[in-house]
Coordinates of C-alpha atoms in Angstrom, one line a residue:
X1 CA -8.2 -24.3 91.9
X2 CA -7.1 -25.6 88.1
X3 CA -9.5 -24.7 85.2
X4 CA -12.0 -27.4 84.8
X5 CA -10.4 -30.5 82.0
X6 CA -13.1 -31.1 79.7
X7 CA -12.2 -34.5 78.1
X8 CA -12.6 -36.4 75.0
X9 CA -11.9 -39.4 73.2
X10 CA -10.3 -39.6 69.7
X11 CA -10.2 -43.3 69.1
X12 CA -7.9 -45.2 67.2
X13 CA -8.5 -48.8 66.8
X14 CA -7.9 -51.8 64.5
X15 CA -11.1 -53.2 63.1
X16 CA -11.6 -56.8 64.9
X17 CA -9.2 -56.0 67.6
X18 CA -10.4 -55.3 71.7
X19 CA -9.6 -51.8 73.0
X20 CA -7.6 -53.1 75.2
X21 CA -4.6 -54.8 74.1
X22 CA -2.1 -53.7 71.8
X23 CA -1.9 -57.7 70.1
X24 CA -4.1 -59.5 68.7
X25 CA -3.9 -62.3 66.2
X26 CA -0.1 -61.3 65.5
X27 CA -1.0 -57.6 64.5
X28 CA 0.8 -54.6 66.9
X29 CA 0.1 -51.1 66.7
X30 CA 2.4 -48.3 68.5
X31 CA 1.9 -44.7 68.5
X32 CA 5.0 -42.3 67.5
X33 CA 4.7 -40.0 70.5
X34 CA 2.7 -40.4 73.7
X35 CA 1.4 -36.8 73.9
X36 CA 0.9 -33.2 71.9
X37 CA -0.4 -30.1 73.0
X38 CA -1.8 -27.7 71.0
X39 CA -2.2 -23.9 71.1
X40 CA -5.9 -22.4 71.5
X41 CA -6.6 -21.4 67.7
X42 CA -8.0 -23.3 65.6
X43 CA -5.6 -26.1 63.4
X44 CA -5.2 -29.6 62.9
X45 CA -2.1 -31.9 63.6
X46 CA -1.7 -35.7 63.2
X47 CA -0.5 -38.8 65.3
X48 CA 1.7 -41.9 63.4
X49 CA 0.4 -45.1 63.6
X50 CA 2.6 -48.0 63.1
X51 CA 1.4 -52.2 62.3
X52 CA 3.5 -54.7 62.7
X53 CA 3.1 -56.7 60.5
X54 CA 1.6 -53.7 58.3
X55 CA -1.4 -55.4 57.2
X56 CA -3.9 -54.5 59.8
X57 CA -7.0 -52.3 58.8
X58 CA -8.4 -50.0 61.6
X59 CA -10.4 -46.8 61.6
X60 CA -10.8 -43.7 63.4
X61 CA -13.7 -41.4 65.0
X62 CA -14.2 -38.5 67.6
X63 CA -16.3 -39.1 70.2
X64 CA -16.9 -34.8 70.4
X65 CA -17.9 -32.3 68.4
X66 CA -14.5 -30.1 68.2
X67 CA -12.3 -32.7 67.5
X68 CA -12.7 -33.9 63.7
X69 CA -10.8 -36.7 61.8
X70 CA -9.7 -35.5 58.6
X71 CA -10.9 -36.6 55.4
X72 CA -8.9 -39.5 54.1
X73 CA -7.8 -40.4 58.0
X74 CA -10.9 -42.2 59.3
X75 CA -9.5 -45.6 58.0
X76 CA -6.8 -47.6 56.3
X77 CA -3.9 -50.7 56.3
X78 CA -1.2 -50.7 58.2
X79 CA 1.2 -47.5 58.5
X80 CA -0.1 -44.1 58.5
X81 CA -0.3 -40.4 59.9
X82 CA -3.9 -40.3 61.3
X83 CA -4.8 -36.1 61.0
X84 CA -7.2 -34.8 62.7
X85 CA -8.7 -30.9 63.2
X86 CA -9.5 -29.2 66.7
X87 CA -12.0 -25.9 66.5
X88 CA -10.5 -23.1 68.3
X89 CA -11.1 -23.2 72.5
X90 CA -13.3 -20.4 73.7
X91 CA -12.5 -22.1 77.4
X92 CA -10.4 -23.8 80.0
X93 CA -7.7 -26.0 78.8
X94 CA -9.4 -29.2 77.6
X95 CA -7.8 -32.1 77.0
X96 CA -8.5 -36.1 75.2
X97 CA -7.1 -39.0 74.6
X98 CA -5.8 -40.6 71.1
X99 CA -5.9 -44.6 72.1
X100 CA -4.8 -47.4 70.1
X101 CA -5.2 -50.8 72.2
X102 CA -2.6 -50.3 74.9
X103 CA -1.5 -47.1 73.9
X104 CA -2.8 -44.0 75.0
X105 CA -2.3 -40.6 73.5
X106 CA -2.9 -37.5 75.2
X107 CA -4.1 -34.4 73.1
X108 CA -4.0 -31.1 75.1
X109 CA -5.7 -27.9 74.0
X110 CA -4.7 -24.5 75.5
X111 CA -7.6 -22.1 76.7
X112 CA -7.2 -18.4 75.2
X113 CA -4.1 -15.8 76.5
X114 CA -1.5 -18.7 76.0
X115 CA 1.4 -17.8 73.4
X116 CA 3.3 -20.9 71.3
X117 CA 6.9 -21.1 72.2
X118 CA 8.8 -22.5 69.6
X119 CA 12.2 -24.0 69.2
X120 CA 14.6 -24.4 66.1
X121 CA 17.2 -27.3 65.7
X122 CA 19.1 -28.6 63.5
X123 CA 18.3 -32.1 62.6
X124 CA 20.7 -32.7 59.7
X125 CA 24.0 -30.7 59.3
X126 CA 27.2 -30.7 57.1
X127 CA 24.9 -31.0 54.2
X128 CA 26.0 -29.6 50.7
X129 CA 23.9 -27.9 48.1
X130 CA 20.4 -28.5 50.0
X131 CA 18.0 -25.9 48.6
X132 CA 14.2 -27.8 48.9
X133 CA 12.5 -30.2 51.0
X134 CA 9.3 -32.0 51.2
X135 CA 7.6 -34.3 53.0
X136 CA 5.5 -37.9 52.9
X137 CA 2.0 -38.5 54.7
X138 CA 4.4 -40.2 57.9
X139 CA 6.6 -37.1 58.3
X140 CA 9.5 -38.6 56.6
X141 CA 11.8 -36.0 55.1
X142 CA 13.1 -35.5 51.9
X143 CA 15.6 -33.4 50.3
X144 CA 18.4 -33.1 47.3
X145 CA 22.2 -32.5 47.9
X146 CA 24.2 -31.5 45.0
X147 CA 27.8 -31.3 44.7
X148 CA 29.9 -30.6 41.6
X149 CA 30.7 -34.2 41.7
X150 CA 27.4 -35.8 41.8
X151 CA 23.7 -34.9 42.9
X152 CA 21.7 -37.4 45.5
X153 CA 17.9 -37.5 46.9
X154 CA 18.0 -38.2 50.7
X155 CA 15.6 -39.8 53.1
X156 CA 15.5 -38.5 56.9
X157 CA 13.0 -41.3 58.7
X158 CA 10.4 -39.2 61.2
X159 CA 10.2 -42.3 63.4
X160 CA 13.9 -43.4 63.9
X161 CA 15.7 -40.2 62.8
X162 CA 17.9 -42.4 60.2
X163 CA 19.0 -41.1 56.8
X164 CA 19.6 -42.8 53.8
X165 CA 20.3 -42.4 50.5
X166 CA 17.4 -43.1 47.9
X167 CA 19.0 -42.4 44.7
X168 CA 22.6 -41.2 43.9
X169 CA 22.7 -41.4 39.8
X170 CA 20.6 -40.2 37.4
X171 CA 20.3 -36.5 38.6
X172 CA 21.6 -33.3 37.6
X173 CA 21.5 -29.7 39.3
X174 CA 18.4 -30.9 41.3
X175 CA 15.7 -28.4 42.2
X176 CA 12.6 -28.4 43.9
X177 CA 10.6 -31.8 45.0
X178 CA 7.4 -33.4 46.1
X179 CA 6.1 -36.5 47.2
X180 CA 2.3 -37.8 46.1
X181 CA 0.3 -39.6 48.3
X182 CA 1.4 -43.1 47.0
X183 CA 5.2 -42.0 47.7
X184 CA 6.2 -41.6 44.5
X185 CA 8.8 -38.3 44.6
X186 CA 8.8 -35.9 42.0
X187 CA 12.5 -34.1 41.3
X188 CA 12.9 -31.0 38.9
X189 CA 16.1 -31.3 37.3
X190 CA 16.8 -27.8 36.5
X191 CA 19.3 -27.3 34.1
X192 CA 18.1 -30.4 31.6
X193 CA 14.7 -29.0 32.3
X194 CA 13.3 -32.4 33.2
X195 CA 11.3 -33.7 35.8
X196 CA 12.3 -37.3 37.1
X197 CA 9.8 -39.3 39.6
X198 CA 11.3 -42.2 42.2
X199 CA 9.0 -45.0 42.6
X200 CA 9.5 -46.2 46.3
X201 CA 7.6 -49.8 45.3
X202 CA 10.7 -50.8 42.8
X203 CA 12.8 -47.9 43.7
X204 CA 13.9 -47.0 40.3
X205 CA 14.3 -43.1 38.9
X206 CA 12.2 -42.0 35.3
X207 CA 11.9 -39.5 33.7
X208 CA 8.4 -38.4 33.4
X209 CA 8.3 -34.9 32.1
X210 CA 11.8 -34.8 29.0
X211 CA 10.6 -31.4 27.6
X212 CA 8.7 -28.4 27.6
X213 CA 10.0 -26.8 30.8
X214 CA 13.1 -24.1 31.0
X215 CA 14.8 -24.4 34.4
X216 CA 11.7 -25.9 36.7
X217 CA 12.2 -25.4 40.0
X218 CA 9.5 -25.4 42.8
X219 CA 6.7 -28.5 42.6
X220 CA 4.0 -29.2 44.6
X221 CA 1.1 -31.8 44.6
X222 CA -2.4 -31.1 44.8
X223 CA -5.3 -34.0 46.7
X224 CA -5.1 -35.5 43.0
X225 CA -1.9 -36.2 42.7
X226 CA -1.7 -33.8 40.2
X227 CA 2.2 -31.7 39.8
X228 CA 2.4 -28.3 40.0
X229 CA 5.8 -26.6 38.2
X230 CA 7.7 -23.4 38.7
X231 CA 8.9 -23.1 35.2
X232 CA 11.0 -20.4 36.0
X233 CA 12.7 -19.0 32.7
X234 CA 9.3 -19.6 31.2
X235 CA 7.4 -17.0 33.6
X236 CA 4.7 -19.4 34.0
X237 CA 3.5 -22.4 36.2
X238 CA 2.9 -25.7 34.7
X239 CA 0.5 -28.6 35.5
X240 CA 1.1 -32.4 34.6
X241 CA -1.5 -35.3 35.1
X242 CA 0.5 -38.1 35.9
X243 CA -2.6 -40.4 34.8
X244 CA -2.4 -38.5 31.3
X245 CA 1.1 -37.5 31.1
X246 CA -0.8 -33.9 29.7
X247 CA 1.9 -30.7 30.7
X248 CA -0.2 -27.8 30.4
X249 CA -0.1 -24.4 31.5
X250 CA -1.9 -23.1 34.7
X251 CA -0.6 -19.4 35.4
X252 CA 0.9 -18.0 32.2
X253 CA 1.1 -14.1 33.1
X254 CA 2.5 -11.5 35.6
X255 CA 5.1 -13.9 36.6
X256 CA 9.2 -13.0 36.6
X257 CA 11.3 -16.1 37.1
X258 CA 9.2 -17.4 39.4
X259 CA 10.8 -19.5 42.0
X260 CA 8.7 -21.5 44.3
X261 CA 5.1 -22.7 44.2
X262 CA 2.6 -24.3 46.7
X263 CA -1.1 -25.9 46.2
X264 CA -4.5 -25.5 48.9
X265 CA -7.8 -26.8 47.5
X266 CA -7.1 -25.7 43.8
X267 CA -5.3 -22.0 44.8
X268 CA -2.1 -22.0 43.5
X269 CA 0.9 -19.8 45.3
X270 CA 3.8 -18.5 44.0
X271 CA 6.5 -17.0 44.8
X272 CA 7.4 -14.1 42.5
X273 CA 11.4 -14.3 42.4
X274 CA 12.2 -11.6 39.8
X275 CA 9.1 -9.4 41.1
X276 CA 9.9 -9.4 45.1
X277 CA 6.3 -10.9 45.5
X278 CA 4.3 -13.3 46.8
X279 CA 1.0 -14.0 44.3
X280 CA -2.3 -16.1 44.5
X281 CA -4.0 -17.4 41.6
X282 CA -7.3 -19.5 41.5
X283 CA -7.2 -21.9 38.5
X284 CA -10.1 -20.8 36.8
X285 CA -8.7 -17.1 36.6
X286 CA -5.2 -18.9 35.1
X287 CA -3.8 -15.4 36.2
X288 CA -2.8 -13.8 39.0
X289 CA -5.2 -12.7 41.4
X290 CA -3.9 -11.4 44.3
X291 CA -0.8 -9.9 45.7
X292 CA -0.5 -10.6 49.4
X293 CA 3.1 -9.7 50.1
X294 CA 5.6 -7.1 48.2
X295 CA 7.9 -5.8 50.6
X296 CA 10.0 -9.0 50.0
X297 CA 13.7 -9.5 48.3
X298 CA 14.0 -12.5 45.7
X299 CA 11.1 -14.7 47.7
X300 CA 12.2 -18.4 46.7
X301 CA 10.3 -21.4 48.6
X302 CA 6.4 -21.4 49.2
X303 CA 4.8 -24.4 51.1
X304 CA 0.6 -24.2 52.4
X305 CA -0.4 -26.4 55.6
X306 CA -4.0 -28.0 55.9
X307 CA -5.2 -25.3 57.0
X308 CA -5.2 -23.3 54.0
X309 CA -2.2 -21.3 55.9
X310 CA 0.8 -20.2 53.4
X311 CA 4.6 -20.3 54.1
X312 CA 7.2 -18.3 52.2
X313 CA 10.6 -17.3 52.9
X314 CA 12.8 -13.9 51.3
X315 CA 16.6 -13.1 50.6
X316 CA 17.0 -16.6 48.4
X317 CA 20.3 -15.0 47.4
X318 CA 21.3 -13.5 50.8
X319 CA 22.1 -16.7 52.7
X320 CA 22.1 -15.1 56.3
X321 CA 19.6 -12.5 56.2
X322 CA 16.2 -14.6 55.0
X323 CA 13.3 -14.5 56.6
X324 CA 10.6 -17.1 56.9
X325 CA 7.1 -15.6 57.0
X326 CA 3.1 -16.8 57.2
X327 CA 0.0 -15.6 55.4
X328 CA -3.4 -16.8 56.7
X329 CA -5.9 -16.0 53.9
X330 CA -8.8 -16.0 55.9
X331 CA -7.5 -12.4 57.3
X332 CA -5.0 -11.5 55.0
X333 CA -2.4 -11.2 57.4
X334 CA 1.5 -11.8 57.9
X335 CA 3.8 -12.4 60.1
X336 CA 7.5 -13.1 60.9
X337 CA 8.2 -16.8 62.3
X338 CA 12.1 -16.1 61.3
X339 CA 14.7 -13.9 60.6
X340 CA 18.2 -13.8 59.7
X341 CA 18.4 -17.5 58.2
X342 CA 18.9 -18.6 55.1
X343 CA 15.6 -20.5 54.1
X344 CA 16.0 -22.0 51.0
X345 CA 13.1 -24.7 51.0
X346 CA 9.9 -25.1 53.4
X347 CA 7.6 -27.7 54.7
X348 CA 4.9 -28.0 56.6
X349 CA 4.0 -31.2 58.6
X350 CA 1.4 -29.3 60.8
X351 CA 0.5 -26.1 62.8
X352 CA 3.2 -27.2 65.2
X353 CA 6.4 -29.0 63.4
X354 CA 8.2 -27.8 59.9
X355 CA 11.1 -28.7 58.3
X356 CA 13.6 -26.1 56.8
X357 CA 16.5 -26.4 54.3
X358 CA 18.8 -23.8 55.7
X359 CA 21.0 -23.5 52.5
X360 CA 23.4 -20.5 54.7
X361 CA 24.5 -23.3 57.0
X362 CA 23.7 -26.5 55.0
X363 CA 21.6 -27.8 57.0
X364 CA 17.8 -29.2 57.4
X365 CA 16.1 -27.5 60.8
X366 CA 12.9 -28.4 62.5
X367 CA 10.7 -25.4 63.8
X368 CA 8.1 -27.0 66.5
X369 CA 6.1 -25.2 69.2
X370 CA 7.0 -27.3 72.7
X371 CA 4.8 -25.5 74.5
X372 CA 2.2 -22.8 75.6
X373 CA 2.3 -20.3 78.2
X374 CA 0.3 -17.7 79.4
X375 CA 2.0 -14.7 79.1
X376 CA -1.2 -12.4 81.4
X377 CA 0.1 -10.4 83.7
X378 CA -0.2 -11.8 87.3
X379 CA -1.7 -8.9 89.7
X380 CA -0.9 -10.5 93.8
X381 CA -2.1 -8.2 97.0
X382 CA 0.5 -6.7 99.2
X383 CA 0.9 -9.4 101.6
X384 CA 3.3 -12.3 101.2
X385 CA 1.7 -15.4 99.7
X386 CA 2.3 -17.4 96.7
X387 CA 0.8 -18.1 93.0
X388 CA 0.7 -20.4 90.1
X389 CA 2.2 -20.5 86.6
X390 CA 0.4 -23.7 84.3
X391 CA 2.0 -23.7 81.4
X392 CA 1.1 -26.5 78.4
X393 CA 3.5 -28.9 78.1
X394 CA 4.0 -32.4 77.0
X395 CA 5.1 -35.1 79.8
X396 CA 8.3 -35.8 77.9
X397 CA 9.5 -31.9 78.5
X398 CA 10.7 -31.2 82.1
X399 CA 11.4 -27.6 83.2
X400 CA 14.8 -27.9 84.6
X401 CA 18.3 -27.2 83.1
X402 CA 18.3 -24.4 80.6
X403 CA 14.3 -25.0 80.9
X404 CA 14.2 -23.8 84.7
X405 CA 12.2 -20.5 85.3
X406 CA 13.8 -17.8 87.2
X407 CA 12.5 -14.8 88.4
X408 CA 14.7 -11.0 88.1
X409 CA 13.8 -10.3 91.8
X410 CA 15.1 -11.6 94.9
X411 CA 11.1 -10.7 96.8
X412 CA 10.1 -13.1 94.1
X413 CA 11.3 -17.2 94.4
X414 CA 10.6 -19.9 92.1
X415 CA 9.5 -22.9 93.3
X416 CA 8.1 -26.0 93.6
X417 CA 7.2 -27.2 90.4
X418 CA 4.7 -30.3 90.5
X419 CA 3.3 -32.0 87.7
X420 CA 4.5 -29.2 85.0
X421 CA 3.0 -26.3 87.5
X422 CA 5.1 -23.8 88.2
X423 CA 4.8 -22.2 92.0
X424 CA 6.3 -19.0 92.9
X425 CA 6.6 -17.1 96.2
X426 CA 6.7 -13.4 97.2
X427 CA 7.7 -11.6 100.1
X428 CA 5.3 -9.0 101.8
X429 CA 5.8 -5.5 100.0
X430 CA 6.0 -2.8 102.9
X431 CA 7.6 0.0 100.3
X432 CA 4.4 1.5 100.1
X433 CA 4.3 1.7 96.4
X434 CA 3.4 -1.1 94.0
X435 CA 6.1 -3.0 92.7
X436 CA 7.3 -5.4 89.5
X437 CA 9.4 -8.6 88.6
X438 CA 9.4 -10.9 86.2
X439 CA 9.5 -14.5 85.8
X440 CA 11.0 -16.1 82.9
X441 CA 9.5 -19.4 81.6
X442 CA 10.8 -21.3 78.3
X443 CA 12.0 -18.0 77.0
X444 CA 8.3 -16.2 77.5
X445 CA 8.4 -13.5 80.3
X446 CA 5.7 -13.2 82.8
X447 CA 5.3 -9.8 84.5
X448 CA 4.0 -10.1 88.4
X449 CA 3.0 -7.0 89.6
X450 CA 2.3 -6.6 93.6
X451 CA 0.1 -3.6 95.3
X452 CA 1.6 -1.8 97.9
X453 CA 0.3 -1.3 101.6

């Protein structure tokens, strides 16, 4: 009665250890989350793997061929977000299993028709002066808070949900930041014009960049480590080797204040404050080269995921009325994820989960898809009988409380729901005409249309 499961096996294991048994010789490994689900498109995602003690080395590998480890994931010591890419599914749900000794990991991929349904929380509030974020290869986040008092960099832990305070001297009207793939986090002090790096080995705040910019704001890092600069009152964005300590110039012209900037494979984004545009610009061009949205007021954060998929938000100055949108280069479209919220900062942990500085209510959201449904229209015969909603869901989400489904008929009942599978019941339709309801399910409506006699 269900689509056929076609299964596979994304193995995680430590080199030298059995694959079963989460111990062995002292070293632990644990998985952040026991399942994911993913929508049927094409993307990639990534599952954190914590050793204890973190000195173990293991590897990973995909026992099919549409489930790929990423570059840079198939091994490594100790802690670590292990990415991986699905292809898009052409078929039935399909799911696999991520397993690290005793821990298994479910991965479920969505056939075609089924819609993502995201949710938006707040995961930090009563925040002041929060205007960028970024992120770490674990999903840790990390932000700035200035006051006219004094200006911190803040640490909000992906696994434990704790935040601390990294430094809390040294900076002044921070801007944007970014952390490398050693950790190392990069802030633009705007209004000295410097850029200061935190080392998280000794924990100590430099200076590595004293002159040569004029208000930085937005950075980003590319696979090299290398920085990327808004350099705002300078129209231009600026490039610094951290191996060289060389600032040069990488887009010098049709740029106005630019605000934000973001990095994919050597394509540089922008966002075009002073211009109301969004702009892309390959390196070797050192120009602009495209214009892929213009229809925006005072765009101010840009972020790209590993996909190659861009992320910018408009109305920096309107704190209530931004909007966060998303440009896929491959078809040169975009599309609303947000509206009316004041997106301030951006960034992307996957397809499924980013993180927001919401500087209208001073706050640091999390937008994550919890779900798929399929939103196709159910056609059921004029007789009374009964039907099937299977929506994709992790095992840790339950559809009850504000979750339940309901239905806007009375000839059409919920229930039971088994195993995440939603039943539903109808009455026998003897009006002689066909008739409509609708079910309701995690904020996605389903229309059930039923033939008369």
């Amino acid at each position: 009665m269900f689509s056929r499961i076609r299964s596979s096996l994304l193995f995680l294991i430590a080199l030298g250890l059995p694959l079963l048994g989460a111990t062995s010789q002292g070293q632990t490994y644990s998985l952040a989350h026991p399942a994911i689900v993913e929508g049927p498109e094409a993307g990639y995602d990534s599952v954190t793997l914590t050793g204890i003690p973190a000195m173990g080395t293991w590897r990973a590998w995909s026992n099919v061929r549409w489930l790929h480890v990423m570059k840079g994931s198939a091994s490594g010591i100790g802690d670590a977000s292990v990415h991986f890419q699905f292809d898009a599914n052409q078929g039935p749900t399909r799911s696999g299993l991520l397993m690290v000794g005793e821990n298994i990991y479910k991965v479920t991929q969505a056939s075609p028709g089924y819609v993502a349904v995201q949710r938006l929380k707040k995961i930090i509030s009563g925040l002041n002066g929060t205007a960028f974020v970024a992120l770490d290869v674990a999903g840790n986040v990390y932000f700035t808070e200035s006051t006219s008092r004094r200006s911190t960099m803040k640490k909000w832990s992906a696994s434990t949900h704790e935040l601390s305070t990294l430094v809390s001297s040294g900076l002044t009207d921070p801007g944007g930041i970014a952390v490398d793939h050693s950790g190392n986090v990069y802030i633009a002090n705007a209004d000295s014009g410097k850029i200061k790096k935190w080392n998280p080995v000794n924990r100590t705040l430099t200076t590595v960049i004293a002159s040569g910019l004029n208000n930085p704001l937005g950075l980003a890092v590319d696979e090299s480590d290398n920085l990327y600069i808004a350099d705002c009152q300078h129209d231009a964005i600026k490039k610094f080797n951290p191996a060289t300590g060389k600032l040069i110039t990488a887009v010098s012209g049709g740029l106005n204040q630019p605000f934000g900037v973001a990095i994919y494979h050597g394509n540089i984004y922008i966002a075009d404050t002073a211009n109301n545009a969004m702009k892309e610009c390959s390196p070797a061009a050192g120009q602009v080269t495209r214009q892929f949205s213009s229809d925006l007021i005072s765009p101010g954060t840009v972020a790209a995921d590993r996909m190659g998929n861009v992320y910018f938000a408009g109305g920096l100055f309107d704190s209530g009325e931004g909007v966060l949108e998303k440009y896929d280069p491959a078809t040169g479209s975009v599309t609303t994820l947000l509206s009316s919220i004041g997106v301030t900062g951006v960034a992307v942990e996957s397809s499924k989960v980013m993180y927001i500085a919401d500087g209208g209510q001073n706050a640091i959201d999390e937008l994550s898809t919890i779900a798929y449904v399929d939103t196709t229209i159910k056609y059921e015969r004029a007789n009374a009988g009964q039907d099937y909603l299977a929506p994709v869901l992790p095992k840790t989400r339950t559809l009850s409380g504000e979750d339940s489904p309901k239905s806007d008929e009375s000839w059409l009942a919920i229930g039971p729901i088994r195993d995440g599978v939603v039943w539903f019941t109808f009455t026998a339709n003897t009006t002689g005409a066909a008739r409509a309801a609708n079910i309701s399910l995690l904020g996605e409506q389903i229309t059930v249309i039923q033939g008369g006699e």
